[in-house]
PDB file of C-alpha atoms and ligand atoms in Angstrom:
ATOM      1  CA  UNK X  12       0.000   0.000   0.000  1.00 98.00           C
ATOM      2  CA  UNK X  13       1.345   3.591  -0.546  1.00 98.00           C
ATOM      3  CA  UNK X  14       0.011   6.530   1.768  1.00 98.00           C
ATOM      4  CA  UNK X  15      -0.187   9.738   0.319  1.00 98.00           C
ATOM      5  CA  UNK X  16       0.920  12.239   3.184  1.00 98.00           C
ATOM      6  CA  UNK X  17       2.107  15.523   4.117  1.00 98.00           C
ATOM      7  CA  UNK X  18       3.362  15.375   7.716  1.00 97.00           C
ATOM      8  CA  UNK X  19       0.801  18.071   9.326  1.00 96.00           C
ATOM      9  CA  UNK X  20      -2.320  17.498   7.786  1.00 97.00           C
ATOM     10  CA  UNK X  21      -4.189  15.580  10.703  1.00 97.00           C
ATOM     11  CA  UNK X  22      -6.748  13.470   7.886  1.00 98.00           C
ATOM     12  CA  UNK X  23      -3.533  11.404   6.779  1.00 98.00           C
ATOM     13  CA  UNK X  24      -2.479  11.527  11.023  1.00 98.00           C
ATOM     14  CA  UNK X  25      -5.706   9.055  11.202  1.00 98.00           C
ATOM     15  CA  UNK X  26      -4.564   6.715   8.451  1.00 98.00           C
ATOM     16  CA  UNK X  27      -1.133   6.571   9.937  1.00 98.00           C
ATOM     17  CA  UNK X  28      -2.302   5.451  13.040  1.00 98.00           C
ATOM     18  CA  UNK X  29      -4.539   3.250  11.896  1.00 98.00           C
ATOM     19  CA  UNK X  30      -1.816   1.537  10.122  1.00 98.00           C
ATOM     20  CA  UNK X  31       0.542   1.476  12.781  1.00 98.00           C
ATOM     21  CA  UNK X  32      -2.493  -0.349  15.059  1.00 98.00           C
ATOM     22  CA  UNK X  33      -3.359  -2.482  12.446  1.00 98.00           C
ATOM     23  CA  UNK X  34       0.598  -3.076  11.446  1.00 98.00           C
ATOM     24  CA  UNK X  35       0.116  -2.916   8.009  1.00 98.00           C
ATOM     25  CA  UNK X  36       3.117  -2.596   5.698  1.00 96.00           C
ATOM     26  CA  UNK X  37       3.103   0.793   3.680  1.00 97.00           C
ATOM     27  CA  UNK X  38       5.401   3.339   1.842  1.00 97.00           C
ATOM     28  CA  UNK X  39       4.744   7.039   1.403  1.00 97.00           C
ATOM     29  CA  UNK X  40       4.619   9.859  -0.970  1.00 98.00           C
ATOM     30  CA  UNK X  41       5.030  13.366   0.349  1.00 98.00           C
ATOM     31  CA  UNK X  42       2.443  15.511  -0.999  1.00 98.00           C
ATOM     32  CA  UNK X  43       3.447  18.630   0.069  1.00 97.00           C
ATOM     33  CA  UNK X  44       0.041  20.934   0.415  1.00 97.00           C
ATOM     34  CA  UNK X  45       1.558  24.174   1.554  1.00 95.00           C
ATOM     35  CA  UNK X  46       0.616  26.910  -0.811  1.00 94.00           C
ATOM     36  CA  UNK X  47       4.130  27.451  -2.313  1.00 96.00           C
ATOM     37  CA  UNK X  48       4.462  23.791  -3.376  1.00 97.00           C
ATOM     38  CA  UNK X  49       0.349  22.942  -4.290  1.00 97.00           C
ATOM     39  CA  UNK X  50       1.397  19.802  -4.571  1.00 98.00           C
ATOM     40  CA  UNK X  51      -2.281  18.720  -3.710  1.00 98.00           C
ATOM     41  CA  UNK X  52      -3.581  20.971  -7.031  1.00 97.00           C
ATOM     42  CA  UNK X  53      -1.198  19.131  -9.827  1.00 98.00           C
ATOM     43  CA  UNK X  54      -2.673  17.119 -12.324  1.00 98.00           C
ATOM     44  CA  UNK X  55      -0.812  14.141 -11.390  1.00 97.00           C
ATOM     45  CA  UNK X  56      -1.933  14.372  -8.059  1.00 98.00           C
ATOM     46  CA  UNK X  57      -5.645  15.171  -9.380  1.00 98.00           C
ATOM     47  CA  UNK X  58      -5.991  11.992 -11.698  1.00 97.00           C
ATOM     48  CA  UNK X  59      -5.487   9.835  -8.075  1.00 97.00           C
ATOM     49  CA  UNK X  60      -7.363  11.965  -6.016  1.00 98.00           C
ATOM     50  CA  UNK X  61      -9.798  14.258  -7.856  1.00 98.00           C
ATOM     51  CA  UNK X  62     -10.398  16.104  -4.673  1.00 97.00           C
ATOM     52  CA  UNK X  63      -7.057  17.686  -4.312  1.00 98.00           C
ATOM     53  CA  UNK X  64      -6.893  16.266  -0.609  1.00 98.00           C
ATOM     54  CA  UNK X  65      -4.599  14.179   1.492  1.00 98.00           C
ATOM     55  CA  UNK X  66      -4.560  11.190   2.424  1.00 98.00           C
ATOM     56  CA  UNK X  67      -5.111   8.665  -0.807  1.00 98.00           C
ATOM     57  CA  UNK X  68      -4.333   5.223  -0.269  1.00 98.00           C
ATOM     58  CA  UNK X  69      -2.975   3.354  -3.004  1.00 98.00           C
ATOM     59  CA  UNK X  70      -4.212  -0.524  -2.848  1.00 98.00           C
ATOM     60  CA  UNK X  71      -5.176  -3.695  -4.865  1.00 98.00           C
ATOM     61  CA  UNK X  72      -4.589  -1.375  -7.995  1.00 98.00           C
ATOM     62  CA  UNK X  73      -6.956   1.334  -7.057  1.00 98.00           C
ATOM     63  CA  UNK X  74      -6.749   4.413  -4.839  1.00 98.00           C
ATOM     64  CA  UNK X  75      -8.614   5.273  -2.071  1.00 98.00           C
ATOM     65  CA  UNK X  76      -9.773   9.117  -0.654  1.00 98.00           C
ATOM     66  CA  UNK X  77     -11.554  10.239   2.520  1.00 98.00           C
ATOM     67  CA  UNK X  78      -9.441   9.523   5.874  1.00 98.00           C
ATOM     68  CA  UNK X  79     -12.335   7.555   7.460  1.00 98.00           C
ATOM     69  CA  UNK X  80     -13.188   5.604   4.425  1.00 98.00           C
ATOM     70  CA  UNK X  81      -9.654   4.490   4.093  1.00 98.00           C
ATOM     71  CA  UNK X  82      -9.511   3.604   8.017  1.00 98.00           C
ATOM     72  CA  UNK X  83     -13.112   1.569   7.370  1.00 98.00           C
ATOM     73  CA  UNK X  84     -11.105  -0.148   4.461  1.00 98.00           C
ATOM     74  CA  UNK X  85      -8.176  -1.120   6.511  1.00 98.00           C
ATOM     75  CA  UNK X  86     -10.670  -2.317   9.650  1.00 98.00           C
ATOM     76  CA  UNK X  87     -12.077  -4.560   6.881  1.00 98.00           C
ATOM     77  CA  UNK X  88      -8.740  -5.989   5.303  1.00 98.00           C
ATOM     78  CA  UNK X  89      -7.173  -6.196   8.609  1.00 98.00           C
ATOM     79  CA  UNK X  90      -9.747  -7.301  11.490  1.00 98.00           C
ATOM     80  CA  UNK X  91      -7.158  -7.359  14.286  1.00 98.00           C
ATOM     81  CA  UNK X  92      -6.486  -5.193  16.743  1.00 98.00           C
ATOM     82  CA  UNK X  93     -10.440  -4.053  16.328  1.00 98.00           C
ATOM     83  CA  UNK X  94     -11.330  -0.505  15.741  1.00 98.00           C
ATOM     84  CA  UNK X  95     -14.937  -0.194  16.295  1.00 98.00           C
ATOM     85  CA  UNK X  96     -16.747  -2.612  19.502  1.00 98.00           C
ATOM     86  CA  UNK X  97     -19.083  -5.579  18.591  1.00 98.00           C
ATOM     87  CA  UNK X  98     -22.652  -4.417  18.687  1.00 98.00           C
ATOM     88  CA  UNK X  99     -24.172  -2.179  16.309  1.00 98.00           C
ATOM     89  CA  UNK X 100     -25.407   0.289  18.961  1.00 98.00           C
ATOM     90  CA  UNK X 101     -21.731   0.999  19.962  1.00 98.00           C
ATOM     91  CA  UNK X 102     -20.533   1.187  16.780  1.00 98.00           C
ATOM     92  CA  UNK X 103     -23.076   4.088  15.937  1.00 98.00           C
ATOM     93  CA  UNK X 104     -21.507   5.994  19.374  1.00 98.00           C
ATOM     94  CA  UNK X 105     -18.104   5.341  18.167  1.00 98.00           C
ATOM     95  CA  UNK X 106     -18.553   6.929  14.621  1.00 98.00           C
ATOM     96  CA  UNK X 107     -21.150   9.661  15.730  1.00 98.00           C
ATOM     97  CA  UNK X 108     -17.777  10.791  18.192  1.00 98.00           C
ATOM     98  CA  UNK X 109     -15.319  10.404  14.827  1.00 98.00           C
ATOM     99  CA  UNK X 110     -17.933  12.291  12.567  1.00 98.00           C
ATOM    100  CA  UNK X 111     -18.354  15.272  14.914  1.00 98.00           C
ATOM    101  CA  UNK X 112     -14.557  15.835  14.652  1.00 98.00           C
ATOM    102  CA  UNK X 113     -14.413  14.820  10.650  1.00 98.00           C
ATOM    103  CA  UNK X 114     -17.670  16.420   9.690  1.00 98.00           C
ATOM    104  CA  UNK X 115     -18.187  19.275  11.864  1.00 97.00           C
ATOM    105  CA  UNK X 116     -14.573  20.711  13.157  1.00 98.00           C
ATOM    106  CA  UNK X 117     -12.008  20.060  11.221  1.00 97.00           C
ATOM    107  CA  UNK X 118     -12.955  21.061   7.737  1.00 96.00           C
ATOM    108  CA  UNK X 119     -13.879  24.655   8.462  1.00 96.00           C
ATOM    109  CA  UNK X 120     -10.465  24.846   9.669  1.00 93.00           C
ATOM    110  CA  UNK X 121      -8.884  23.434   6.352  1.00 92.00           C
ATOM    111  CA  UNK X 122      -6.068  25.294   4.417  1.00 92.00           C
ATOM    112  CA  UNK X 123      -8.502  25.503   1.833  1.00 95.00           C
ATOM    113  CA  UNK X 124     -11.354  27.098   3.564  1.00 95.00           C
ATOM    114  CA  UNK X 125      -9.004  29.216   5.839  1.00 94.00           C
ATOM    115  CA  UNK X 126      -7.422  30.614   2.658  1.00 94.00           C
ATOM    116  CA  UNK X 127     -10.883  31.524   1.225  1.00 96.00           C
ATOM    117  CA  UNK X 128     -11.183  33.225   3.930  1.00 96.00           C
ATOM    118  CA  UNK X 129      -8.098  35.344   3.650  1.00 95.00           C
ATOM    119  CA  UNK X 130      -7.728  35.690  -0.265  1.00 94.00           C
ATOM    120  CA  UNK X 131     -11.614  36.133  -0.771  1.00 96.00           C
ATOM    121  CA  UNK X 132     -13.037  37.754   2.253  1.00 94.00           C
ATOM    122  CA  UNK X 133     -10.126  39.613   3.422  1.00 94.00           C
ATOM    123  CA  UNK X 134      -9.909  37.927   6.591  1.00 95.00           C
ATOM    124  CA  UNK X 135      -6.209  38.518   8.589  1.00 96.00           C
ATOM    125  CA  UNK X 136      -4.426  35.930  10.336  1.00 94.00           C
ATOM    126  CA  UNK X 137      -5.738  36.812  14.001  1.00 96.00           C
ATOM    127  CA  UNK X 138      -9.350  36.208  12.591  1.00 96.00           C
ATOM    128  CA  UNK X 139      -8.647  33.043  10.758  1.00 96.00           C
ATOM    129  CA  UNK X 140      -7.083  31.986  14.216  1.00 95.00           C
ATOM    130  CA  UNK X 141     -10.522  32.914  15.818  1.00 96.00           C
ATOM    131  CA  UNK X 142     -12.292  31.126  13.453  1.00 96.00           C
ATOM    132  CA  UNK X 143     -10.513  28.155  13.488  1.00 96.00           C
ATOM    133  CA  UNK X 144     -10.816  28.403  17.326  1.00 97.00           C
ATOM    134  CA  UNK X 145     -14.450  28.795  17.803  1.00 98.00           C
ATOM    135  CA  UNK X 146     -15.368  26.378  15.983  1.00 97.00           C
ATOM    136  CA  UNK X 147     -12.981  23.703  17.674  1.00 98.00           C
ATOM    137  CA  UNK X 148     -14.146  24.827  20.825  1.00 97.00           C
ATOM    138  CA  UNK X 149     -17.814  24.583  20.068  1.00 97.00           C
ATOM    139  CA  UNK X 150     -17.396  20.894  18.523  1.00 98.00           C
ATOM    140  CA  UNK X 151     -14.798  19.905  21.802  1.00 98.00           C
ATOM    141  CA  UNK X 152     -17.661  21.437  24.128  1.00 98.00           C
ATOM    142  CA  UNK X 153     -20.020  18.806  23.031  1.00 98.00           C
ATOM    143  CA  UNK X 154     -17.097  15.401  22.402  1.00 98.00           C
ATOM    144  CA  UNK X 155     -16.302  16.654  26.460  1.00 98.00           C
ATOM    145  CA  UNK X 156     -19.889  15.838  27.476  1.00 98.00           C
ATOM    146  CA  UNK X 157     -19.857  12.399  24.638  1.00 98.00           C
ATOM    147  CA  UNK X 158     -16.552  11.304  26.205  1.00 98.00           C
ATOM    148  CA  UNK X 159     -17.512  11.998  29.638  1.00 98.00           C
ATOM    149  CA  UNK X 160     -20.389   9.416  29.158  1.00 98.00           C
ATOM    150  CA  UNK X 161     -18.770   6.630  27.183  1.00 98.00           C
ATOM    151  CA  UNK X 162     -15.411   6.226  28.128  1.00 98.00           C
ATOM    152  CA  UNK X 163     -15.116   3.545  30.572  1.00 98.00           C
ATOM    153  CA  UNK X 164     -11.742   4.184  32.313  1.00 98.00           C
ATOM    154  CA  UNK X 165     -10.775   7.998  31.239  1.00 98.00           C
ATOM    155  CA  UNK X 166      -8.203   7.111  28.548  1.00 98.00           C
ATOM    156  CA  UNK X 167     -10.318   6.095  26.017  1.00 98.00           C
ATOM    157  CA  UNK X 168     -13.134   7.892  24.171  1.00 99.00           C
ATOM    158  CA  UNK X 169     -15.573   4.891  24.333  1.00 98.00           C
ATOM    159  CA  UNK X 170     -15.289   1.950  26.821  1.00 98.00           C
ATOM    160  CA  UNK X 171     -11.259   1.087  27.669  1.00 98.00           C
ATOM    161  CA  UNK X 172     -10.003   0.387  24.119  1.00 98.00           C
ATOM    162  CA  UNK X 173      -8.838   2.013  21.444  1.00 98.00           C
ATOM    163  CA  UNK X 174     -11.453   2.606  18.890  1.00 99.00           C
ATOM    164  CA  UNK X 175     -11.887   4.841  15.620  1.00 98.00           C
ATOM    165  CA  UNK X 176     -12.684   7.910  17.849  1.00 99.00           C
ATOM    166  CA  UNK X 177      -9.874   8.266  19.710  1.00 99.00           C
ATOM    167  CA  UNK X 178      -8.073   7.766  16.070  1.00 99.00           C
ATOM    168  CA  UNK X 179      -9.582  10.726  15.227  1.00 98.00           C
ATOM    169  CA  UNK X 180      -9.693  13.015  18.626  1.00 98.00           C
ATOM    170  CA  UNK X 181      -5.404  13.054  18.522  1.00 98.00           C
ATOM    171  CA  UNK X 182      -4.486  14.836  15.264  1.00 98.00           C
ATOM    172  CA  UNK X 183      -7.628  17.257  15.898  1.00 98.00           C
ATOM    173  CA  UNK X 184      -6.073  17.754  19.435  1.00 98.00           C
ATOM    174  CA  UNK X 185      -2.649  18.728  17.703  1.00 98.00           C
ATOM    175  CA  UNK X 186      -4.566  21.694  15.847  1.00 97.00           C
ATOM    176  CA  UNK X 187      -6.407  22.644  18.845  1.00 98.00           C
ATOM    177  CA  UNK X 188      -2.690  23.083  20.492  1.00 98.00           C
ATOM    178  CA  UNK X 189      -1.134  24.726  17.122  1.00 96.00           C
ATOM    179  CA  UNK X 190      -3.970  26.705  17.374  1.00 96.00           C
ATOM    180  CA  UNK X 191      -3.153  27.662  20.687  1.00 97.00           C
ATOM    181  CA  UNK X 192      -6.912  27.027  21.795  1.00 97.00           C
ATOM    182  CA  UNK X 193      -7.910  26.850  25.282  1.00 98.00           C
ATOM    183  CA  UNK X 194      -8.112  23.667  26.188  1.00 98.00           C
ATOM    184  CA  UNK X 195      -8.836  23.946  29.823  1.00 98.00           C
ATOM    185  CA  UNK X 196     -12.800  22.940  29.671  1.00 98.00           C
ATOM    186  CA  UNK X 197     -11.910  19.943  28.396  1.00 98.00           C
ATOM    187  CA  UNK X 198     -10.232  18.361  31.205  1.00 98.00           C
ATOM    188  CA  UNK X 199     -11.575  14.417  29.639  1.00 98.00           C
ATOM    189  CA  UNK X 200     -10.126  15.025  26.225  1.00 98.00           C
ATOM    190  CA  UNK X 201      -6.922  16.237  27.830  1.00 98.00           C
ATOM    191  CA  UNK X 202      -6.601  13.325  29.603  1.00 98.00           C
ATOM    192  CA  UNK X 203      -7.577  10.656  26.872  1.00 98.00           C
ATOM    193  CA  UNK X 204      -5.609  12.735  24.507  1.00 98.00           C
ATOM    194  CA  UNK X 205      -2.250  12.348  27.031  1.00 98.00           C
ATOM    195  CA  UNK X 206      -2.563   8.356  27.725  1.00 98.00           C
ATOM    196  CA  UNK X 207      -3.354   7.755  23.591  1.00 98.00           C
ATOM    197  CA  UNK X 208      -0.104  10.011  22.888  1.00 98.00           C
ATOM    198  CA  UNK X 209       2.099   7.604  24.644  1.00 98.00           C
ATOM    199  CA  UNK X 210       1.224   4.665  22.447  1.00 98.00           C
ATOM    200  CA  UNK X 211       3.781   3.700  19.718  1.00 98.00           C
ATOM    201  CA  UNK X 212       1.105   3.718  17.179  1.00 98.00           C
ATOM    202  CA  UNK X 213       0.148   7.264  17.830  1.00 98.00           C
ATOM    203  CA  UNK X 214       3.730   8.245  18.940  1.00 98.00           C
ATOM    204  CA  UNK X 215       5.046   7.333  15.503  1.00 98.00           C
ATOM    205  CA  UNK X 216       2.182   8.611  13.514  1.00 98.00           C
ATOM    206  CA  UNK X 217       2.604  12.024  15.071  1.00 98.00           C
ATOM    207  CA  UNK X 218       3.664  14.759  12.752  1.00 98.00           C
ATOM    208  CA  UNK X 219       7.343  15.055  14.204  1.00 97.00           C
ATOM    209  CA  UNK X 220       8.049  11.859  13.559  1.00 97.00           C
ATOM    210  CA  UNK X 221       7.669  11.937  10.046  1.00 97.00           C
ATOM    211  CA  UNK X 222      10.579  12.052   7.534  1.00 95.00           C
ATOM    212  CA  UNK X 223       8.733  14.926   5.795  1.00 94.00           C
ATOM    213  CA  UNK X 224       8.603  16.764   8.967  1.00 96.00           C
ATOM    214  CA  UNK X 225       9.678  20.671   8.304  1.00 85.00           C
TER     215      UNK X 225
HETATM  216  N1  GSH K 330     -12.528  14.730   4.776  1.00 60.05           N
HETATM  217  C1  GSH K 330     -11.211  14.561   4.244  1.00 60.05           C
HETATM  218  C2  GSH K 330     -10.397  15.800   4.536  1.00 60.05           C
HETATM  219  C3  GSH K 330      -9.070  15.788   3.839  1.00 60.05           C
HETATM  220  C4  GSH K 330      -8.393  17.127   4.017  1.00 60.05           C
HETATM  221  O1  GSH K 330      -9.042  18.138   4.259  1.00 60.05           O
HETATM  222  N2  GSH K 330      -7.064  17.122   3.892  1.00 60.05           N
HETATM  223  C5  GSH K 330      -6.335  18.363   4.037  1.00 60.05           C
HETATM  224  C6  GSH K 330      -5.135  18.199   4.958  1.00 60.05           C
HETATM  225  S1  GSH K 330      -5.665  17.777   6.617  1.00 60.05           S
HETATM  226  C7  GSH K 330      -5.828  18.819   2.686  1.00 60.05           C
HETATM  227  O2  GSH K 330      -5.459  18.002   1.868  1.00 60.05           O
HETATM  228  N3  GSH K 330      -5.810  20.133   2.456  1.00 60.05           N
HETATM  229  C8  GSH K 330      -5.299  20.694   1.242  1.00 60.05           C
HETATM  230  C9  GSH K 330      -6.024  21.936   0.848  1.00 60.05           C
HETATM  231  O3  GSH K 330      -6.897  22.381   1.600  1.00 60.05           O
HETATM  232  O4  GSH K 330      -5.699  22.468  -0.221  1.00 60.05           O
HETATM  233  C10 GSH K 330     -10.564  13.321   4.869  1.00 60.05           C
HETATM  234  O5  GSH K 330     -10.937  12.970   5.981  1.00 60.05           O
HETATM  235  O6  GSH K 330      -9.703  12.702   4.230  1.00 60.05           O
END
């Protein structure tokens, strides 16, 4: 398999770690989506991924877009360790957790949408930062209350293992802390955030520890 990435962008952080937890063998291809290179925008680029996004997967000769959809795909091809619990009830809590963070937070902080923002409505840097920031805060206000009621032990976001929503709550708390947001109402997240952070499959998915890291 071959992992499109660019070291910050926190949609390929969740395939990463879902690789490393699933220990699935795969090389990488720097796409490099800061606005100088536009990597993301070249045709090359476009033909695999018509989206212009990060992360594609490359497998089993076709090539896979969407973070989550990839993670699904590799929870299918590789059953072990388990992302998502056994009954269809918790499954639904699990992904209604990831989808609040991949639906409703993190893509109205995107490059592209923050650089609408700035080319096409003239917003500066200290109101994209606000932006970006409120609307973290209002989507952690409500995965606080979530986690509070379905993590069993306080270092997971649902029951005590690791699931698809804690997958997805560690890159998004890496832009809340880039962001400089206050994270200080969120004393659950903080905590689930810390314990996840010292597992090797997040530790070596983080953005730091990748060879494109800038
Ligand atoms: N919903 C998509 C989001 C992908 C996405 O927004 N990727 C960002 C990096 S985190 C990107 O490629 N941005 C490039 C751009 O905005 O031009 C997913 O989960 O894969």
């Amino acid at each position: 398999m071959k992992l499109y990435t660019y070291f910050r962008s926190s949609a390929v952080f969740r395939v990463r770690i879902a690789l490393n937890l699933k220990a699935a063998p795969y090389e990488t291809v720097t796409v490099d989506i800061r606005p100088a290179a536009g990597d993301q925008h070249k045709p090359g680029y476009r033909a695999l991924n018509p989206q212009g996004l990060v992360p594609s997967l490359a497998t089993e000769g076709a090539t896979l877009s969407q973070s989550l959809a990839i993670i699904e795909y590799l929870e299918e091809k590789f059953p072990a360790p388990p992302l998502l619990p056994p009954t269809p009830l918790e499954r639904a809590q699990v992904r209604s957790m990831a989808l609040a963070v991949a639906c409703d937070i993190h893509p109205l902080n995107n490059l592209r949408v923050t650089r609408y923002l700035h080319k096409s409505m003239s917003c500066d840097q200290e109101a994209l930062d606000a932006w970006s920031r409120h609307w973290i805060d209002e989507g952690f206000g409500a995965l606080e209350a979530q986690a509070v009621r379905l993590s069993a032990d306080g270092q997971h976001m649902f029951g005590s293992s690791v699931t698809l929503a804690d997958i997805v709550l560690v890159p998004q708390m890496y832009n809340a802390r880039r962001l400089k947001c206050d994270l200080a109402p969120y004393p659950t997240l903080r905590a689930i955030s810390a314990h996840l952070e010292t597992l090797p499959a997040f530790a070596r998915a983080a953005p730091e520890a990748q060879p494109d890291a800038s």
